[in-house]
CSV table of C-alpha atoms in Angstrom, one decimal:
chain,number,residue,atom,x,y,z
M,1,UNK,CA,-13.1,27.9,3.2
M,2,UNK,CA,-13.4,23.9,4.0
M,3,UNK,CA,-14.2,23.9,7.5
M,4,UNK,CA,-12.4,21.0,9.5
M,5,UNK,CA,-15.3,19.8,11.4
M,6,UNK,CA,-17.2,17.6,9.1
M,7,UNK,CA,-14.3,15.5,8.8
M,8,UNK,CA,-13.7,14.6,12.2
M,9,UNK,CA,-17.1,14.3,12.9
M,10,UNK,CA,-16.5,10.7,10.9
M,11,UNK,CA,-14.2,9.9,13.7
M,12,UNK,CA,-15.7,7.4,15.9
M,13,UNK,CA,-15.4,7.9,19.6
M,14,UNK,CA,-13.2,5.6,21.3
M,15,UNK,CA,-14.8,6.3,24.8
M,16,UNK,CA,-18.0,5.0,26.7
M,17,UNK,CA,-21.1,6.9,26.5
M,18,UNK,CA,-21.7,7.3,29.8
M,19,UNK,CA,-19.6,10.5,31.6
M,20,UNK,CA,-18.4,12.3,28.5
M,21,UNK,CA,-18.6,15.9,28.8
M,22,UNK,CA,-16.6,16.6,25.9
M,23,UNK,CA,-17.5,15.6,22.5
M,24,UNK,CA,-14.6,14.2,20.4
M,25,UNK,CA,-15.0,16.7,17.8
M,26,UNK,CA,-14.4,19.3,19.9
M,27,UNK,CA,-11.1,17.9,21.9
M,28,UNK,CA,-9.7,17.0,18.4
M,29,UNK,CA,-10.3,20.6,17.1
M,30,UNK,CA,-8.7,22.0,20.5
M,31,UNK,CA,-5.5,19.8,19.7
M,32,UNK,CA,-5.8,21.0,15.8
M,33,UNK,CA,-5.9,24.7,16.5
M,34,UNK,CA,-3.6,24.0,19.4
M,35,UNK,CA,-1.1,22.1,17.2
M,36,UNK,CA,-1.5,24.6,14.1
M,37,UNK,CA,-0.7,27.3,17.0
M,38,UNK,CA,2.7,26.0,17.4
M,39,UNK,CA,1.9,23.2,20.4
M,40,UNK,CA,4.8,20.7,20.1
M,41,UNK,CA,3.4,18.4,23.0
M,42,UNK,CA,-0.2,17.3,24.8
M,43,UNK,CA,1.0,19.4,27.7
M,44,UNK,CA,1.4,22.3,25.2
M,45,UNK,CA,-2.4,21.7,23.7
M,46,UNK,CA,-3.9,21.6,27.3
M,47,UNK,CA,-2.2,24.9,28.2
M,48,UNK,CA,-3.4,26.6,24.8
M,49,UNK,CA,-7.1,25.2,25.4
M,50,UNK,CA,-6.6,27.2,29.3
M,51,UNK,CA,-5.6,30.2,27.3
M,52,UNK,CA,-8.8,30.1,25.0
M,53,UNK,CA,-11.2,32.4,25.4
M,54,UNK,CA,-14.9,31.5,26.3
M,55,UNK,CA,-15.6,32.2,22.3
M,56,UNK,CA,-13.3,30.4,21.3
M,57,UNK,CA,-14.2,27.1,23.2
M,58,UNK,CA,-18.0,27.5,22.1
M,59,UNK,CA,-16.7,28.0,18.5
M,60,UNK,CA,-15.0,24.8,18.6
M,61,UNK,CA,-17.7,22.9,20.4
M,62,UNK,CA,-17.4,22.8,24.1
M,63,UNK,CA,-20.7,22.5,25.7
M,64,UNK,CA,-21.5,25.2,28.8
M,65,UNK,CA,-22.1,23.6,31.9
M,66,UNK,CA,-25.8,24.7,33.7
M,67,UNK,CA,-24.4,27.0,35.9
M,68,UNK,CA,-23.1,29.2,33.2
M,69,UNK,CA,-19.4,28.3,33.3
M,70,UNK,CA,-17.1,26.8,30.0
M,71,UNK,CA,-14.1,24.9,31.0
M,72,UNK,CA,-11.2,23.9,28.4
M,73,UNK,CA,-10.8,19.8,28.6
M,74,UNK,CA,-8.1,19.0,30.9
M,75,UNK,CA,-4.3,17.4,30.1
M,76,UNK,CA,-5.5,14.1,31.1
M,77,UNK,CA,-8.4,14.0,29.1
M,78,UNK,CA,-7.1,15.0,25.8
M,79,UNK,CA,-4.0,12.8,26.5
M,80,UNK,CA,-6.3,9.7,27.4
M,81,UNK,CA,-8.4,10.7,23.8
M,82,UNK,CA,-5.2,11.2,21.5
M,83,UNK,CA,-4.2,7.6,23.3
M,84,UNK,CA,-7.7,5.7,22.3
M,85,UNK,CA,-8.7,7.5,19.2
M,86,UNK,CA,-8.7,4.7,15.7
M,87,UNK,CA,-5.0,6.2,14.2
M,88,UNK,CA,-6.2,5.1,10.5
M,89,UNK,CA,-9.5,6.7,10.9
M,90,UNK,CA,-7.9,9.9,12.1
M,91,UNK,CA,-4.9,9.9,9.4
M,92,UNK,CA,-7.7,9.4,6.5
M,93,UNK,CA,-9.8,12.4,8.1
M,94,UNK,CA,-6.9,14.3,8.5
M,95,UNK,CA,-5.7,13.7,5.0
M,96,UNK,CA,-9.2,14.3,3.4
M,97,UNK,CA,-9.4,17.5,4.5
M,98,UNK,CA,-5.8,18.4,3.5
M,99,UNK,CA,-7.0,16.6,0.1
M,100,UNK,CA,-9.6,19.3,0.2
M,101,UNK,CA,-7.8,22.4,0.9
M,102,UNK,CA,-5.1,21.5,-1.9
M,103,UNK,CA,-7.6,20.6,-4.1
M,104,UNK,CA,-5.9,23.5,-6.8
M,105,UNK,CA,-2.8,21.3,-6.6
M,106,UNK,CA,0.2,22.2,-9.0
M,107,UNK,CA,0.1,24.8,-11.4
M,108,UNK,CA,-2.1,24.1,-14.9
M,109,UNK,CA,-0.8,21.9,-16.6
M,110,UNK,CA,2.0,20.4,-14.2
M,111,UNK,CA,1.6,16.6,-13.3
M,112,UNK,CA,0.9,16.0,-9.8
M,113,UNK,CA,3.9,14.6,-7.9
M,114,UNK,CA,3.9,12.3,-4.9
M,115,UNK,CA,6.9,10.9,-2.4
M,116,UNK,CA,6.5,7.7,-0.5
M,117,UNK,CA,9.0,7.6,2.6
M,118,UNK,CA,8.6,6.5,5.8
M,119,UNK,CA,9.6,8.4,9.7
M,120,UNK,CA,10.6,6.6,12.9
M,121,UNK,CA,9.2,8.4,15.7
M,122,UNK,CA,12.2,8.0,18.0
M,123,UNK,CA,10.6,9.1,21.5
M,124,UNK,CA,8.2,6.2,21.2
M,125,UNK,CA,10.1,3.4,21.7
M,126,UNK,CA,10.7,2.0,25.5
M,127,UNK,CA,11.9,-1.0,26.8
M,128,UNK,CA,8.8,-3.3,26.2
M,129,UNK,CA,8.8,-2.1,22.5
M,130,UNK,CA,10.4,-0.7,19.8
M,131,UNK,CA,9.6,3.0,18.3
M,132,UNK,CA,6.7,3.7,16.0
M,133,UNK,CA,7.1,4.1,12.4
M,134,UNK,CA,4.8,6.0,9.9
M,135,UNK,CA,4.7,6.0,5.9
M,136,UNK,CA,3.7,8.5,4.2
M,137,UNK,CA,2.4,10.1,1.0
M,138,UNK,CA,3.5,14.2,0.7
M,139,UNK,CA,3.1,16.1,-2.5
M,140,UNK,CA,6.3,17.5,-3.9
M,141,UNK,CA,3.8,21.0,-4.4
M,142,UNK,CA,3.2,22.4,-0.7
M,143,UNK,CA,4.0,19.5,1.2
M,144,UNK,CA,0.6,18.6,1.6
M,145,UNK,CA,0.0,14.8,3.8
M,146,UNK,CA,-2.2,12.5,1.1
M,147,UNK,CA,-2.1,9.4,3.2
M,148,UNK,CA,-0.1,7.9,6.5
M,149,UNK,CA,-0.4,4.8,8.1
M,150,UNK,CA,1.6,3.6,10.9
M,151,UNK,CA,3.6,-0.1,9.9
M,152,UNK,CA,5.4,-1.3,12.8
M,153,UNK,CA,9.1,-0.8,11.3
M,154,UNK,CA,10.6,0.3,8.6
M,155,UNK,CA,11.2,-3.1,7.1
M,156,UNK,CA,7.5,-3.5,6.9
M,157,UNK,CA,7.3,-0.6,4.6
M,158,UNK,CA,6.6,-2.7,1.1
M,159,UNK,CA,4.2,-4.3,2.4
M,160,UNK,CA,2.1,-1.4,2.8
M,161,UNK,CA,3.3,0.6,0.0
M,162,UNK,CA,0.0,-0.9,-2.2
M,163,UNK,CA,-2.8,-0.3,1.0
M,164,UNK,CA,-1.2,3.3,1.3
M,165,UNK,CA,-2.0,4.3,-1.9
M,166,UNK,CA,-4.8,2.1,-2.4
M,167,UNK,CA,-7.6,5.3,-2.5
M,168,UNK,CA,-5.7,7.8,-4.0
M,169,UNK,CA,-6.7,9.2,-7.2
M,170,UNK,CA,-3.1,8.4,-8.7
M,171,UNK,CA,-4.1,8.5,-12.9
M,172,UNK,CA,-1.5,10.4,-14.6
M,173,UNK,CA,0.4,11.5,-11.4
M,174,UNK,CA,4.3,10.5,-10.2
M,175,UNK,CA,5.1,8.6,-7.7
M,176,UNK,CA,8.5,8.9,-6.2
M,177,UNK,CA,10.2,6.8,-4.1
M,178,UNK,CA,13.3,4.8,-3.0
M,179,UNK,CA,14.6,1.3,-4.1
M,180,UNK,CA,13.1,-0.5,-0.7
M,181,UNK,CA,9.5,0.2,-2.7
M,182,UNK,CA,11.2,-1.0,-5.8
M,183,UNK,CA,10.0,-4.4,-5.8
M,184,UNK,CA,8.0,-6.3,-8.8
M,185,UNK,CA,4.6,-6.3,-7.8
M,186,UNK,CA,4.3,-2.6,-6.4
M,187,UNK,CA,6.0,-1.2,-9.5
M,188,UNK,CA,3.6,-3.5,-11.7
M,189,UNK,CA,0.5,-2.1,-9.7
M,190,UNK,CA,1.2,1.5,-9.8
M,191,UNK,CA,1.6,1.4,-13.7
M,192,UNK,CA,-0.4,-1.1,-14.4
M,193,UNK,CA,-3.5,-0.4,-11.6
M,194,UNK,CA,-3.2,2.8,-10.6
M,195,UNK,CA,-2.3,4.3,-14.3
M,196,UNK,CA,0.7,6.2,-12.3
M,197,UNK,CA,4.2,6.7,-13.5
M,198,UNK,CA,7.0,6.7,-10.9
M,199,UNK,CA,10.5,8.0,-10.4
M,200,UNK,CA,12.7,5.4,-8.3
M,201,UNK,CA,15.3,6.8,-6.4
M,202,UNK,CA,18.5,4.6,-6.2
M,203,UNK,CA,20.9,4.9,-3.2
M,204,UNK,CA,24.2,2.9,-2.7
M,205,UNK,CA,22.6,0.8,0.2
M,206,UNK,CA,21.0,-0.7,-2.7
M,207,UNK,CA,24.4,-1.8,-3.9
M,208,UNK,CA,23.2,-4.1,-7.1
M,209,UNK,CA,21.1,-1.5,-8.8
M,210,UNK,CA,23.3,1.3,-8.2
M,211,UNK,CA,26.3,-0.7,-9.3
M,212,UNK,CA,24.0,-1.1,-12.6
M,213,UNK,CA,22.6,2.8,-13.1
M,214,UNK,CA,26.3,3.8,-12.4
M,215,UNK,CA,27.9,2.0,-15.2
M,216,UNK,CA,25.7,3.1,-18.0
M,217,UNK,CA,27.6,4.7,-21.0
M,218,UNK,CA,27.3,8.3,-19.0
M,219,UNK,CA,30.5,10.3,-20.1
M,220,UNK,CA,29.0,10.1,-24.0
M,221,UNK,CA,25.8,11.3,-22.6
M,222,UNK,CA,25.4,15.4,-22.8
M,223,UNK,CA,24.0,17.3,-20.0
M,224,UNK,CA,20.2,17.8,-20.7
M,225,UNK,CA,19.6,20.3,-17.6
M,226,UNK,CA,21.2,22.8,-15.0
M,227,UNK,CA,20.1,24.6,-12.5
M,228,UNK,CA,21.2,26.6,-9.6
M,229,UNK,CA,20.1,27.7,-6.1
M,230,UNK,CA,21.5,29.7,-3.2
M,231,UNK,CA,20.0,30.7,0.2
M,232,UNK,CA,21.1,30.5,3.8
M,233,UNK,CA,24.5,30.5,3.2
M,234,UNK,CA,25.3,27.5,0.9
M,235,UNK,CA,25.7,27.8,-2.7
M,236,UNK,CA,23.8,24.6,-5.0
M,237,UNK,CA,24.3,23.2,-8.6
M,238,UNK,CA,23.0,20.5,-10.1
M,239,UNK,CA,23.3,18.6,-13.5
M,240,UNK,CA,20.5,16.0,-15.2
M,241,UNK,CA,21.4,13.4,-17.9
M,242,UNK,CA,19.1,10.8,-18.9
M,243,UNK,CA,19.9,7.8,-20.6
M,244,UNK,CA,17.3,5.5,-22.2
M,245,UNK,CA,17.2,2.0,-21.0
M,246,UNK,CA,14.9,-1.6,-21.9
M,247,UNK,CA,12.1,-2.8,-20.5
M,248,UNK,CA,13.7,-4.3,-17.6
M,249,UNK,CA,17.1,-2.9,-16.4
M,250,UNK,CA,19.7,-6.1,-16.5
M,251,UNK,CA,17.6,-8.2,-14.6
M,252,UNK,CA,16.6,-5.7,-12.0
M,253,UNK,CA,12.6,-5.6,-11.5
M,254,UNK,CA,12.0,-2.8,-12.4
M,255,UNK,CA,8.7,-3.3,-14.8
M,256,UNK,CA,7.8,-0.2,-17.2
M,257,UNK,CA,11.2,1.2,-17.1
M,258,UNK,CA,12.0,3.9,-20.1
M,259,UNK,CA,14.8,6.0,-18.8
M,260,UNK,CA,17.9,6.1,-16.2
M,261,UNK,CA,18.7,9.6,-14.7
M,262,UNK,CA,21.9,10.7,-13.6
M,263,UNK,CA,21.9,14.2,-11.1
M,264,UNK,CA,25.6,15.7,-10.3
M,265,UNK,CA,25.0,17.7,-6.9
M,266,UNK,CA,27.6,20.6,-6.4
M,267,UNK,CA,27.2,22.7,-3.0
M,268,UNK,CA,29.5,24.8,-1.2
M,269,UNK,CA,28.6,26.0,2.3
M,270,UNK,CA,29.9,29.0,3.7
M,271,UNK,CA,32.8,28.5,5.6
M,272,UNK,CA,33.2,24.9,4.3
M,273,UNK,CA,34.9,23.1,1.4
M,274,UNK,CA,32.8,22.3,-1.8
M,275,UNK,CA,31.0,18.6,-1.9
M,276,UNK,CA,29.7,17.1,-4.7
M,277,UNK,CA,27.5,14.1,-5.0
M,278,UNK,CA,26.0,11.8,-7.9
M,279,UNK,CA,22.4,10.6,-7.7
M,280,UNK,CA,20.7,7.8,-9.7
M,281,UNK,CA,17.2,6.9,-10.5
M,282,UNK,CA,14.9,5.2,-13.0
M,283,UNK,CA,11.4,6.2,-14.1
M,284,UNK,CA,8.6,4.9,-16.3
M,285,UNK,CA,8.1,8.2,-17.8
M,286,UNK,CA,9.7,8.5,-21.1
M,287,UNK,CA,11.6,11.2,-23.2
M,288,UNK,CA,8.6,12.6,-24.4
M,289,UNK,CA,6.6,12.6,-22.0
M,290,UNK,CA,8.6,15.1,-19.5
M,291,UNK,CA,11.3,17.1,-20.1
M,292,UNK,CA,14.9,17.3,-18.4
M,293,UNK,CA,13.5,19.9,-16.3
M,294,UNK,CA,10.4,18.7,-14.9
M,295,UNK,CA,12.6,15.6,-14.2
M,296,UNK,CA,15.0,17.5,-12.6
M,297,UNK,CA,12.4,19.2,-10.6
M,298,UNK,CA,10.9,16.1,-10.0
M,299,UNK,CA,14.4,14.2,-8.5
M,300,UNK,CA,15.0,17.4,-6.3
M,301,UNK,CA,11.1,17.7,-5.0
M,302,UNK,CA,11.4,14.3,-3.6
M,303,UNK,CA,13.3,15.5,-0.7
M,304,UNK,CA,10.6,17.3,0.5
M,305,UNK,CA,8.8,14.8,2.4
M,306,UNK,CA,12.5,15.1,4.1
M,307,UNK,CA,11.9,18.6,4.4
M,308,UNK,CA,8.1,17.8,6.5
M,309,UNK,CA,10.1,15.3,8.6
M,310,UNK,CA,12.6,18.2,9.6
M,311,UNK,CA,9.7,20.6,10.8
M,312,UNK,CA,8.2,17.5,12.3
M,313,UNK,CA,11.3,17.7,14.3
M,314,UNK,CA,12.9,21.3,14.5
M,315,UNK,CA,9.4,23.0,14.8
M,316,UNK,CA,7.5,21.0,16.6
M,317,UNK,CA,10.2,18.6,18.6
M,318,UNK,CA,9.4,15.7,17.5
M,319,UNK,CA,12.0,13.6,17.9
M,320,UNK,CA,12.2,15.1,21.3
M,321,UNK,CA,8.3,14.2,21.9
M,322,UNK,CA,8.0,11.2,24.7
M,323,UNK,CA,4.5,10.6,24.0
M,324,UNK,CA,4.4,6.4,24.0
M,325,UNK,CA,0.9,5.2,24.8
M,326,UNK,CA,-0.8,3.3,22.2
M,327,UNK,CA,-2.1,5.4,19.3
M,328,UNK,CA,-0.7,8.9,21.0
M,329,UNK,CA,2.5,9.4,18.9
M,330,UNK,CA,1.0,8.3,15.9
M,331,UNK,CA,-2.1,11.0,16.7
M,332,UNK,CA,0.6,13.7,17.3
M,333,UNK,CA,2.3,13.3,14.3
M,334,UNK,CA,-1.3,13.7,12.0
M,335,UNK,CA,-1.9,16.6,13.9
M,336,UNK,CA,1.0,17.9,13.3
M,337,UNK,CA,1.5,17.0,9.0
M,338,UNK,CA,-2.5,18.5,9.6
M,339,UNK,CA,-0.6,21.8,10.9
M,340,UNK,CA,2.1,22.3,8.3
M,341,UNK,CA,0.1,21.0,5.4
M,342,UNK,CA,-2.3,24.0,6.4
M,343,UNK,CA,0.0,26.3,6.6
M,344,UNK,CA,2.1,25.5,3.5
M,345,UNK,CA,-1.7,25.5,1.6
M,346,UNK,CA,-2.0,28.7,2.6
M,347,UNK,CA,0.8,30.3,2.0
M,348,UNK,CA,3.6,30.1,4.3
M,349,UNK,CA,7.4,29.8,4.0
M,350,UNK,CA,7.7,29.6,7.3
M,351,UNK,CA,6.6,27.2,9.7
M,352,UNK,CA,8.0,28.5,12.7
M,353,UNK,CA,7.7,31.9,12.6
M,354,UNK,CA,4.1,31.6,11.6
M,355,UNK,CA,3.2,29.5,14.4
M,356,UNK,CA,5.2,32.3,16.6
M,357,UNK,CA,2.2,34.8,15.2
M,358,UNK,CA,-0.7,33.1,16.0
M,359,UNK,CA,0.5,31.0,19.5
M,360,UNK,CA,-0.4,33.5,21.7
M,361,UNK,CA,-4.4,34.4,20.2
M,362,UNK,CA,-6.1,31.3,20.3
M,363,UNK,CA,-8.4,32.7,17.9
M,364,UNK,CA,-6.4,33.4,15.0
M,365,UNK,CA,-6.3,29.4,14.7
M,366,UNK,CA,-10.1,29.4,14.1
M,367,UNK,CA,-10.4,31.0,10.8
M,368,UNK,CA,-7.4,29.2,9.2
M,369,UNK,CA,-9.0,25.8,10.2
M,370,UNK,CA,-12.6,27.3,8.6
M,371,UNK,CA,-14.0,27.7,11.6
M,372,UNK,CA,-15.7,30.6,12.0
M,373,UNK,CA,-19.5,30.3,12.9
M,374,UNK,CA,-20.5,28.6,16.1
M,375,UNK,CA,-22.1,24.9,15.8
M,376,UNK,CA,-24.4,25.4,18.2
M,377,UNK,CA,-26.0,29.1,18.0
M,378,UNK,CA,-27.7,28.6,21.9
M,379,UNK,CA,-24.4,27.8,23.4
M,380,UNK,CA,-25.1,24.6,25.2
């Protein structure tokens, strides 16, 4: 099992030399095992670290003082290292390792899918400046954090669409995404550089391009797919049609473009009255080289960086989360895509409840991060 160490062992250390007690490894593996535990806050990581056991702290690294003792690092200090630490170095660590652990990926065969979208953290803004926000690349399979870099606001998202992606290993893969990424030259370097196809998603705040998708000949067009889902008390259907379209779709940049996609959204939740909603996108993939299902699949499993955001903020507050200094938020957030991309690698439907298992035994987080040896056999 990958063992989380190495990788932030490439993270340099933000503080001076001289008084450190605490190496950063080890503070950032107390906030990881604390975070994958179910802490929501850096209060919540410093009580977790009091709660650790004496084995546990050596496991992760915390050096034993001469007269014998081990003490957990403090509230202050990990809050003072999450606020100093480099954010991009972290995020790529971070991601690396969940790169690692996911390293199966989809099922043979199945193309590797990939949503772009971006988060505000709301809590982080005050009066001297605004809140943070993050983009991010998630796998549709697992939810699993590929990349994340923090771009000031979310009008500053296309400019970093290309740096985001920049090192991933993208040949072959989908990329999904949103009109505000829609632009010439990161449509044109995906294809084109990257050897990527992509699936743009098309909402009516993008008024021109819907307008266009929307009045393609779609009544003469037969439904290609269905599919239908149920669970937690709301009832789902959908509908795919696809409609080919040229090169460029009536002036609208979109380079590499082979097919428009209608999806026809039926739910019905209990107690409520039926909605229904039509969804539009265009993608470079064409007719043969994916089916109506796997772009079905592929519309629908875009939503599931939405789905990371909302355990961000159910299961682990953080909307709620006031953490403002310098890189903190930012920090908290990669610990916390580091918790439920581990989680969802290994197996679990539930985020919550499986943080509820393990928060109170520090030392079930040890094995699940692949720590399970201690680095230094004398204890020192």
């Amino acid at each position: 099992m990958s063992d989380l160490r190495p990788f932030l062992d490439l993270v340099p250390d933000p503080r001076a030399r001289r008084g450190r007690w605490y190496s950063l490894t080890a503070i950032l593996l107390v906030c990881a095992c604390a975070t994958v535990s179910g802490a929501r806050s850096v209060d919540e990581i410093a009580e977790w670290a009091q709660r650790a056991s004496d084995a546990v702290l050596t496991a992760v690294g915390v050096r034993r003082h001469p007269l014998r003792w081990r003490r957990a690092p403090s509230r202050t200090t990990i809050g003072r290292v999450l606020a100093t630490v480099d954010g991009d170095v972290l995020d790529r660590a971070v991601c690396a390792y969940l790169a690692d652990r996911n390293a199966a990926g989809p099922a043979s065969g199945q193309r590797q899918v990939i949503a772009v979208d971006g988060k505000s953290l709301r809590g982080s803004a005050r009066l001297s400046a605004g809140r943070r926000h993050l983009l991010s690349a998630v796998t549709h399979h697992r939810a699993v954090t590929l990349a994340q870099a923090e771009v000031g606001a979310k009008t500053n998202e296309t400019a970093h669409f290309q740096p985001l992606l920049e090192h991933l290993d993208l040949a072959g893969s989908i990329v999904t995404f949103d009109a505000l990424h829609s632009v010439r030259a990161n449509v044109t370097w995906l294809v084109g550089t990257k050897n990527a196809h992509y699936i743009a998603m098309i909402k009516k705040n993008q008024p021109t391009a819907y307008r266009q998708l929307a009045g393609l000949p779609w009544p003469d067009v037969a439904i290609q797919h269905t599919a239908s889902f149920a669970g937690r008390g709301r009832r789902e259907s959908r509908s795919l049609k696809t409609c080919g379209v040229a090169d460029e779709l009536g002036g609208i940049a979109f380079p590499h473009a082979r097919l428009a996609l209608r999806v026809h959204r039926r739910r019905r939740q209990s107690g409520r009255r039926e909605t229904r909603e039509t969804v539009y996108a265009v993608t470079s993939l064409d007719a043969h080289q994916a089916t109506p299902a796997e772009l079905a699949a592929a519309v629908r499993g875009h939503w599931s960086i939405e789905a990371l955001h909302h355990v961000r903020d159910v299961t682990f507050s953080e909307d709620a989360s006031t953490v403002h200094t310098d890189t903190a938020p930012r920090a908290m957030a990669t610990l916390r895509n580091l918790a439920i991309g581990l989680l969802k690698t290994l197996g679990a439907t539930n985020i919550a409840k499986t943080t509820r298992a393990i928060r109170d035994q520090p030392e079930r987080a040890l094995p699940l991060l692949g720590i399970t040896n201690n680095p230094d056999p004398h204890g020192t």
